[in-house]
Every structure is written in C-alpha cells, then in structure tokens.
C-alpha cells in the first residue's frame, strides 16, 4: 500500500487541472515527494513541548474526528515543489512576490486542499479511516504563544517526522527539493512503513545552523523579519498578509499572495546546500 498511496498522490499532481496556471497550462508544482510517519512516533508528543500543549497529536485529532473516534496508525505527508519557472520569476523581486509566485500561493494551495480531500476520499473508499488535519474542525491558529504565531497542527513538523528535511533560519523546511514548496498531510488508520529520518539534528540542512555561513535569507527579507537570531513571525505576517495583498492582490487577481523572497535566490531554494 505504500507505493499505491504514493502513486495516487503523484498521479493527482500530474494529471489534475487544478495544478495548472489558467493562461499557460504550466504546472504550479513539480512531481511530489511522499513519505510516512508513524502516528505514535514520540515526536508528536514532543511537539506539545516544542510548539505548545495546544498542538494536537494524531491520536487527539482522530479522537475528535467527524464520524466517531478511531485509532490512527500513519501520517501521510507530501512535498509539492514549486516549479523552476516560478522560482526564477521570484528571484529578481525585492519587495513583493512575482505574479506567478502569488498565483501559485493562492491557486496552488487551493489545489493542495483538493489533494487532501481526494486522498481522504481515496482511503475511505477502500475501507480505511482518514482525515486531513488542516480541514479538521479542531484546527486553530494561535496568535500569541511562546513560539509566536502557531497552529494546532504543523505540516512542517509532520514533514520533519516523515524524514523530508530540517528547519532553516527562516523557519521553513529544507528538503531534497529545497525550501520552495507547499506541504500536505493526511492521517489514516492504515499502517504504512515509516520513512527514515536521515539527519543528525533538526537544523542540519541549513548552512547557517550547520556551520555559521550563508544567512542569504536575511538579506532577502524586505522588512527585516529575519536576523541571525531567527524569524520574527509578527513582522513577517504583517507584511505577507497585510502589506503585500493590499499592494498587489487585485493586480494579480488573487486573495492571498505569499511572499517567498527568502525562499528564492538562496542556496537552499531547490536543494539541500
């Protein structure tokens, strides 16, 4: 079933029209990476310490799922790498994202939600229980926590548990396809083989954390949300969800724009540096 699930996610990404720009027909995302984490991996309990008690475990999500309580066994995770063409369009930008980047953030995430729903339906039709944490009624965002803005389920931390990559100075996840991507997760009662975590520690893919070099993302941030001390989520959020949409959302014909400057024109843009 491991390969059946992976193949279905790849098929959906390759074939569905929602993964394509309306004008050109080019894809928002390249072929996905797919991996699995055990639902009872101790990391999910650890996240209650690292992120906050409000961060839900797979067990807690399944206990409060619509349709009744069930026992989760696997967290299915995927990485949707943003295409080279879209990343290239964002590299020259210095204040706002490119049009292609903004449309990928808006329409691409709509597609990602469709993929979450599709995979849940795919599993349920085969007799399994499944849920998408991002669509669960218990999903919440918290504005004031010890770690700043956070939510009750982190797809980045789930992806770390599934062996996809480690965290960067700007808090994003550096995978083998780099840092420019979207992530998705579905929890199921189907037992799948957990993916290995081939890293020494949770920040090793970032050159700054590994040996004190780079820091290119600091200079890419137009509002000073990044420094050697890390990521100021409040400054970042005000720019990404306030200033940028007010300036270019209507022009780009989207509601959410993203930013992505610190994810492009940096050594980790499309690979582990």
Tab-separated table of C-alpha atoms in Angstrom:
chain	number	residue	atom	x	y	z
A	1	UNK	CA	0.000	0.000	0.000
A	2	UNK	CA	2.947	2.343	0.494
A	3	UNK	CA	3.537	2.524	-3.240
A	4	UNK	CA	-0.178	2.605	-4.092
A	5	UNK	CA	-0.646	5.698	-1.910
A	6	UNK	CA	2.493	7.361	-3.295
A	7	UNK	CA	1.461	6.602	-6.872
A	8	UNK	CA	-2.016	8.047	-6.365
A	9	UNK	CA	-0.620	11.297	-4.954
A	10	UNK	CA	1.808	11.545	-7.883
A	11	UNK	CA	-0.980	10.819	-10.374
A	12	UNK	CA	-3.210	13.505	-8.905
A	13	UNK	CA	-0.414	16.092	-9.036
A	14	UNK	CA	0.499	15.181	-12.609
A	15	UNK	CA	-2.998	14.968	-14.083
A	16	UNK	CA	-5.379	17.284	-12.254
A	17	UNK	CA	-6.161	20.597	-13.956
A	18	UNK	CA	-6.133	22.392	-10.595
A	19	UNK	CA	-2.342	22.112	-10.660
A	20	UNK	CA	-2.055	24.347	-13.721
A	21	UNK	CA	-1.936	28.046	-14.489
A	22	UNK	CA	-5.095	29.055	-16.314
A	23	UNK	CA	-3.293	31.038	-19.008
A	24	UNK	CA	-0.319	28.851	-19.894
A	25	UNK	CA	-1.347	25.405	-18.700
A	26	UNK	CA	2.033	25.048	-16.967
A	27	UNK	CA	2.050	23.343	-13.594
A	28	UNK	CA	2.236	25.103	-10.223
A	29	UNK	CA	4.079	22.139	-8.709
A	30	UNK	CA	6.538	19.517	-9.913
A	31	UNK	CA	6.130	15.843	-9.019
A	32	UNK	CA	5.711	15.438	-5.256
A	33	UNK	CA	7.820	13.796	-2.601
A	34	UNK	CA	5.772	11.374	-0.483
A	35	UNK	CA	6.661	9.954	2.923
A	36	UNK	CA	5.135	8.472	6.050
A	37	UNK	CA	5.439	8.941	9.808
A	38	UNK	CA	4.093	6.569	12.431
A	39	UNK	CA	1.142	8.188	14.189
A	40	UNK	CA	2.563	7.064	17.541
A	41	UNK	CA	6.041	8.473	16.821
A	42	UNK	CA	7.234	10.081	20.097
A	43	UNK	CA	7.943	13.287	18.147
A	44	UNK	CA	4.223	14.108	18.050
A	45	UNK	CA	4.129	14.163	21.848
A	46	UNK	CA	7.405	16.105	21.890
A	47	UNK	CA	5.777	18.785	19.759
A	48	UNK	CA	3.494	19.583	22.689
A	49	UNK	CA	6.656	20.763	24.461
A	50	UNK	CA	8.431	22.284	21.451
A	51	UNK	CA	5.412	24.091	19.964
A	52	UNK	CA	2.834	24.124	22.762
A	53	UNK	CA	0.287	21.997	24.571
A	54	UNK	CA	-2.288	23.194	22.022
A	55	UNK	CA	-0.518	21.265	19.228
A	56	UNK	CA	-2.652	18.176	18.612
A	57	UNK	CA	-1.321	14.660	18.227
A	58	UNK	CA	-2.661	12.317	15.526
A	59	UNK	CA	-4.470	10.436	18.310
A	60	UNK	CA	-6.196	13.597	19.544
A	61	UNK	CA	-7.285	14.519	16.029
A	62	UNK	CA	-8.705	11.045	15.404
A	63	UNK	CA	-10.489	11.049	18.770
A	64	UNK	CA	-12.446	14.142	17.750
A	65	UNK	CA	-12.911	13.320	14.061
A	66	UNK	CA	-16.284	13.626	12.426
A	67	UNK	CA	-17.938	10.221	12.356
A	68	UNK	CA	-16.501	8.980	15.627
A	69	UNK	CA	-13.243	8.096	17.334
A	70	UNK	CA	-10.721	5.744	15.712
A	71	UNK	CA	-7.069	4.720	16.110
A	72	UNK	CA	-4.569	6.405	13.744
A	73	UNK	CA	-1.526	4.492	12.535
A	74	UNK	CA	0.123	6.666	9.881
A	75	UNK	CA	0.615	10.314	8.964
A	76	UNK	CA	0.928	10.554	5.177
A	77	UNK	CA	2.991	13.587	4.153
A	78	UNK	CA	3.867	15.179	0.833
A	79	UNK	CA	6.007	17.985	-0.527
A	80	UNK	CA	4.831	19.923	-3.588
A	81	UNK	CA	7.963	21.557	-5.090
A	82	UNK	CA	7.317	24.899	-6.774
A	83	UNK	CA	8.476	24.795	-10.389
A	84	UNK	CA	11.777	26.230	-11.570
A	85	UNK	CA	9.983	28.750	-13.800
A	86	UNK	CA	8.000	30.198	-10.893
A	87	UNK	CA	11.050	30.256	-8.629
A	88	UNK	CA	13.011	32.050	-11.369
A	89	UNK	CA	10.262	34.668	-11.674
A	90	UNK	CA	10.557	35.436	-7.954
A	91	UNK	CA	14.355	35.757	-7.776
A	92	UNK	CA	14.593	39.344	-9.134
A	93	UNK	CA	11.865	40.616	-6.791
A	94	UNK	CA	12.912	42.739	-3.816
A	95	UNK	CA	9.670	43.892	-2.154
A	96	UNK	CA	6.651	41.912	-3.419
A	97	UNK	CA	6.333	38.418	-4.910
A	98	UNK	CA	6.108	37.828	-8.632
A	99	UNK	CA	2.711	37.255	-10.195
A	100	UNK	CA	3.491	33.563	-10.776
A	101	UNK	CA	4.547	33.108	-7.158
A	102	UNK	CA	1.386	34.799	-5.850
A	103	UNK	CA	-0.856	32.728	-8.104
A	104	UNK	CA	0.924	29.556	-7.007
A	105	UNK	CA	0.389	30.516	-3.377
A	106	UNK	CA	-3.323	31.168	-3.938
A	107	UNK	CA	-4.438	28.685	-6.589
A	108	UNK	CA	-1.734	26.151	-5.745
A	109	UNK	CA	-2.877	25.939	-2.134
A	110	UNK	CA	-6.466	25.522	-3.336
A	111	UNK	CA	-5.178	22.573	-5.354
A	112	UNK	CA	-3.321	21.280	-2.288
A	113	UNK	CA	-6.595	21.324	-0.355
A	114	UNK	CA	-8.204	19.357	-3.191
A	115	UNK	CA	-5.397	16.814	-2.876
A	116	UNK	CA	-6.044	16.497	0.874
A	117	UNK	CA	-9.751	15.885	0.231
A	118	UNK	CA	-9.029	13.468	-2.606
A	119	UNK	CA	-6.639	11.344	-0.559
A	120	UNK	CA	-9.103	11.136	2.347
A	121	UNK	CA	-11.805	10.009	-0.098
A	122	UNK	CA	-9.394	7.553	-1.783
A	123	UNK	CA	-8.670	5.884	1.572
A	124	UNK	CA	-12.269	5.884	2.814
A	125	UNK	CA	-13.476	4.258	-0.409
A	126	UNK	CA	-11.029	1.418	0.315
A	127	UNK	CA	-12.382	0.823	3.786
A	128	UNK	CA	-9.973	2.925	5.840
A	129	UNK	CA	-10.471	5.878	8.169
A	130	UNK	CA	-8.747	9.121	7.266
A	131	UNK	CA	-8.722	12.846	7.980
A	132	UNK	CA	-6.836	15.924	6.846
A	133	UNK	CA	-5.681	17.917	9.910
A	134	UNK	CA	-5.895	21.243	8.041
A	135	UNK	CA	-9.590	20.545	7.415
A	136	UNK	CA	-10.354	19.155	10.868
A	137	UNK	CA	-12.826	21.218	12.963
A	138	UNK	CA	-10.229	21.303	15.752
A	139	UNK	CA	-7.649	23.125	13.633
A	140	UNK	CA	-6.853	26.517	15.166
A	141	UNK	CA	-4.312	29.281	14.729
A	142	UNK	CA	-2.941	30.970	17.839
A	143	UNK	CA	-1.563	34.496	17.650
A	144	UNK	CA	0.220	34.658	20.991
A	145	UNK	CA	2.259	31.645	22.105
A	146	UNK	CA	5.806	31.190	23.492
A	147	UNK	CA	6.920	30.398	19.919
A	148	UNK	CA	4.934	33.257	18.353
A	149	UNK	CA	2.165	32.604	15.833
A	150	UNK	CA	1.442	28.866	15.726
A	151	UNK	CA	-1.339	26.405	14.941
A	152	UNK	CA	-2.804	23.228	16.382
A	153	UNK	CA	-1.190	21.132	13.619
A	154	UNK	CA	2.095	21.917	11.857
A	155	UNK	CA	2.555	20.287	8.478
A	156	UNK	CA	6.232	21.293	8.573
A	157	UNK	CA	6.777	19.374	11.795
A	158	UNK	CA	4.868	16.383	10.420
A	159	UNK	CA	7.099	16.501	7.331
A	160	UNK	CA	10.169	16.581	9.575
A	161	UNK	CA	8.855	13.471	11.353
A	162	UNK	CA	8.408	11.811	7.938
A	163	UNK	CA	12.073	12.366	7.067
A	164	UNK	CA	11.644	15.114	4.461
A	165	UNK	CA	14.105	17.663	5.809
A	166	UNK	CA	15.161	20.020	8.568
A	167	UNK	CA	14.401	23.565	9.618
A	168	UNK	CA	16.038	26.731	8.335
A	169	UNK	CA	16.902	30.111	9.798
A	170	UNK	CA	13.598	31.417	8.385
A	171	UNK	CA	11.629	28.511	9.974
A	172	UNK	CA	10.857	26.795	6.660
A	173	UNK	CA	11.749	23.169	5.875
A	174	UNK	CA	14.763	22.433	3.659
A	175	UNK	CA	14.016	19.229	1.727
A	176	UNK	CA	15.948	17.441	-1.012
A	177	UNK	CA	13.949	19.648	-3.415
A	178	UNK	CA	14.822	22.732	-1.396
A	179	UNK	CA	12.759	25.207	0.561
A	180	UNK	CA	10.316	26.487	-2.100
A	181	UNK	CA	7.313	24.214	-1.728
A	182	UNK	CA	3.912	23.586	-0.172
A	183	UNK	CA	3.233	20.732	2.246
A	184	UNK	CA	0.264	18.478	2.936
A	185	UNK	CA	-0.758	15.755	5.410
A	186	UNK	CA	-3.465	13.148	5.894
A	187	UNK	CA	-3.808	10.864	8.938
A	188	UNK	CA	-5.125	7.330	8.469
A	189	UNK	CA	-5.705	4.057	10.326
A	190	UNK	CA	-3.806	2.276	7.540
A	191	UNK	CA	-0.403	1.021	8.721
A	192	UNK	CA	2.320	2.136	6.293
A	193	UNK	CA	6.095	1.880	6.570
A	194	UNK	CA	7.594	4.943	8.299
A	195	UNK	CA	10.188	6.822	6.261
A	196	UNK	CA	13.698	7.108	7.739
A	197	UNK	CA	14.937	10.399	9.198
A	198	UNK	CA	18.435	10.624	7.732
A	199	UNK	CA	19.698	13.673	9.635
A	200	UNK	CA	21.850	14.310	12.684
A	201	UNK	CA	19.706	17.102	14.087
A	202	UNK	CA	16.658	19.189	13.229
A	203	UNK	CA	18.526	22.139	11.669
A	204	UNK	CA	21.420	20.486	9.839
A	205	UNK	CA	20.268	21.185	6.255
A	206	UNK	CA	20.596	24.954	6.869
A	207	UNK	CA	24.101	26.308	6.249
A	208	UNK	CA	23.672	28.961	8.941
A	209	UNK	CA	22.779	26.399	11.576
A	210	UNK	CA	25.320	23.869	10.291
A	211	UNK	CA	28.454	25.977	10.189
A	212	UNK	CA	27.555	29.655	10.598
A	213	UNK	CA	27.832	30.503	6.893
A	214	UNK	CA	25.211	31.808	4.434
A	215	UNK	CA	22.371	33.785	6.017
A	216	UNK	CA	21.290	34.768	2.493
A	217	UNK	CA	17.630	34.715	3.512
A	218	UNK	CA	18.297	37.590	5.951
A	219	UNK	CA	19.159	39.939	3.129
A	220	UNK	CA	16.210	38.771	1.043
A	221	UNK	CA	13.608	39.911	3.593
A	222	UNK	CA	12.408	43.427	2.687
A	223	UNK	CA	11.000	44.191	6.155
A	224	UNK	CA	13.714	42.912	8.482
A	225	UNK	CA	11.784	39.910	9.781
A	226	UNK	CA	14.929	37.751	9.596
A	227	UNK	CA	18.158	38.138	11.533
A	228	UNK	CA	20.943	35.953	12.919
A	229	UNK	CA	18.637	35.357	15.877
A	230	UNK	CA	15.929	33.892	13.645
A	231	UNK	CA	12.463	34.730	12.362
A	232	UNK	CA	10.141	37.428	13.733
A	233	UNK	CA	6.787	35.915	12.808
A	234	UNK	CA	4.793	39.041	13.638
A	235	UNK	CA	6.731	41.321	11.271
A	236	UNK	CA	6.654	38.640	8.593
A	237	UNK	CA	2.929	38.055	8.939
A	238	UNK	CA	2.060	41.751	8.810
A	239	UNK	CA	3.947	42.054	5.523
A	240	UNK	CA	2.706	38.809	3.931
A	241	UNK	CA	-0.943	39.100	4.960
A	242	UNK	CA	-1.262	42.873	5.166
A	243	UNK	CA	1.106	44.987	3.087
A	244	UNK	CA	1.589	42.672	0.104
A	245	UNK	CA	-2.081	41.809	-0.583
A	246	UNK	CA	-3.043	45.453	-0.186
A	247	UNK	CA	-0.487	46.361	-2.855
A	248	UNK	CA	-0.665	43.574	-5.458
A	249	UNK	CA	-3.531	41.142	-4.747
A	250	UNK	CA	-6.003	42.940	-7.015
A	251	UNK	CA	-3.404	43.326	-9.750
A	252	UNK	CA	-2.522	39.615	-9.558
A	253	UNK	CA	-6.196	38.593	-9.222
A	254	UNK	CA	-5.704	36.576	-6.042
A	255	UNK	CA	-6.751	36.923	-2.414
A	256	UNK	CA	-3.575	35.549	-0.819
A	257	UNK	CA	-0.161	36.246	-2.301
A	258	UNK	CA	2.531	34.744	-0.120
A	259	UNK	CA	5.970	36.306	-0.419
A	260	UNK	CA	8.700	33.729	-0.983
A	261	UNK	CA	11.595	36.162	-1.289
A	262	UNK	CA	13.526	34.291	1.421
A	263	UNK	CA	12.791	31.006	-0.395
A	264	UNK	CA	14.262	32.133	-3.711
A	265	UNK	CA	17.736	33.354	-4.713
A	266	UNK	CA	19.140	31.460	-1.722
A	267	UNK	CA	21.372	28.323	-1.759
A	268	UNK	CA	18.555	26.149	-0.359
A	269	UNK	CA	15.966	27.258	-2.926
A	270	UNK	CA	15.861	23.959	-4.831
A	271	UNK	CA	18.160	21.579	-2.929
A	272	UNK	CA	19.988	20.880	0.310
A	273	UNK	CA	23.022	23.203	0.118
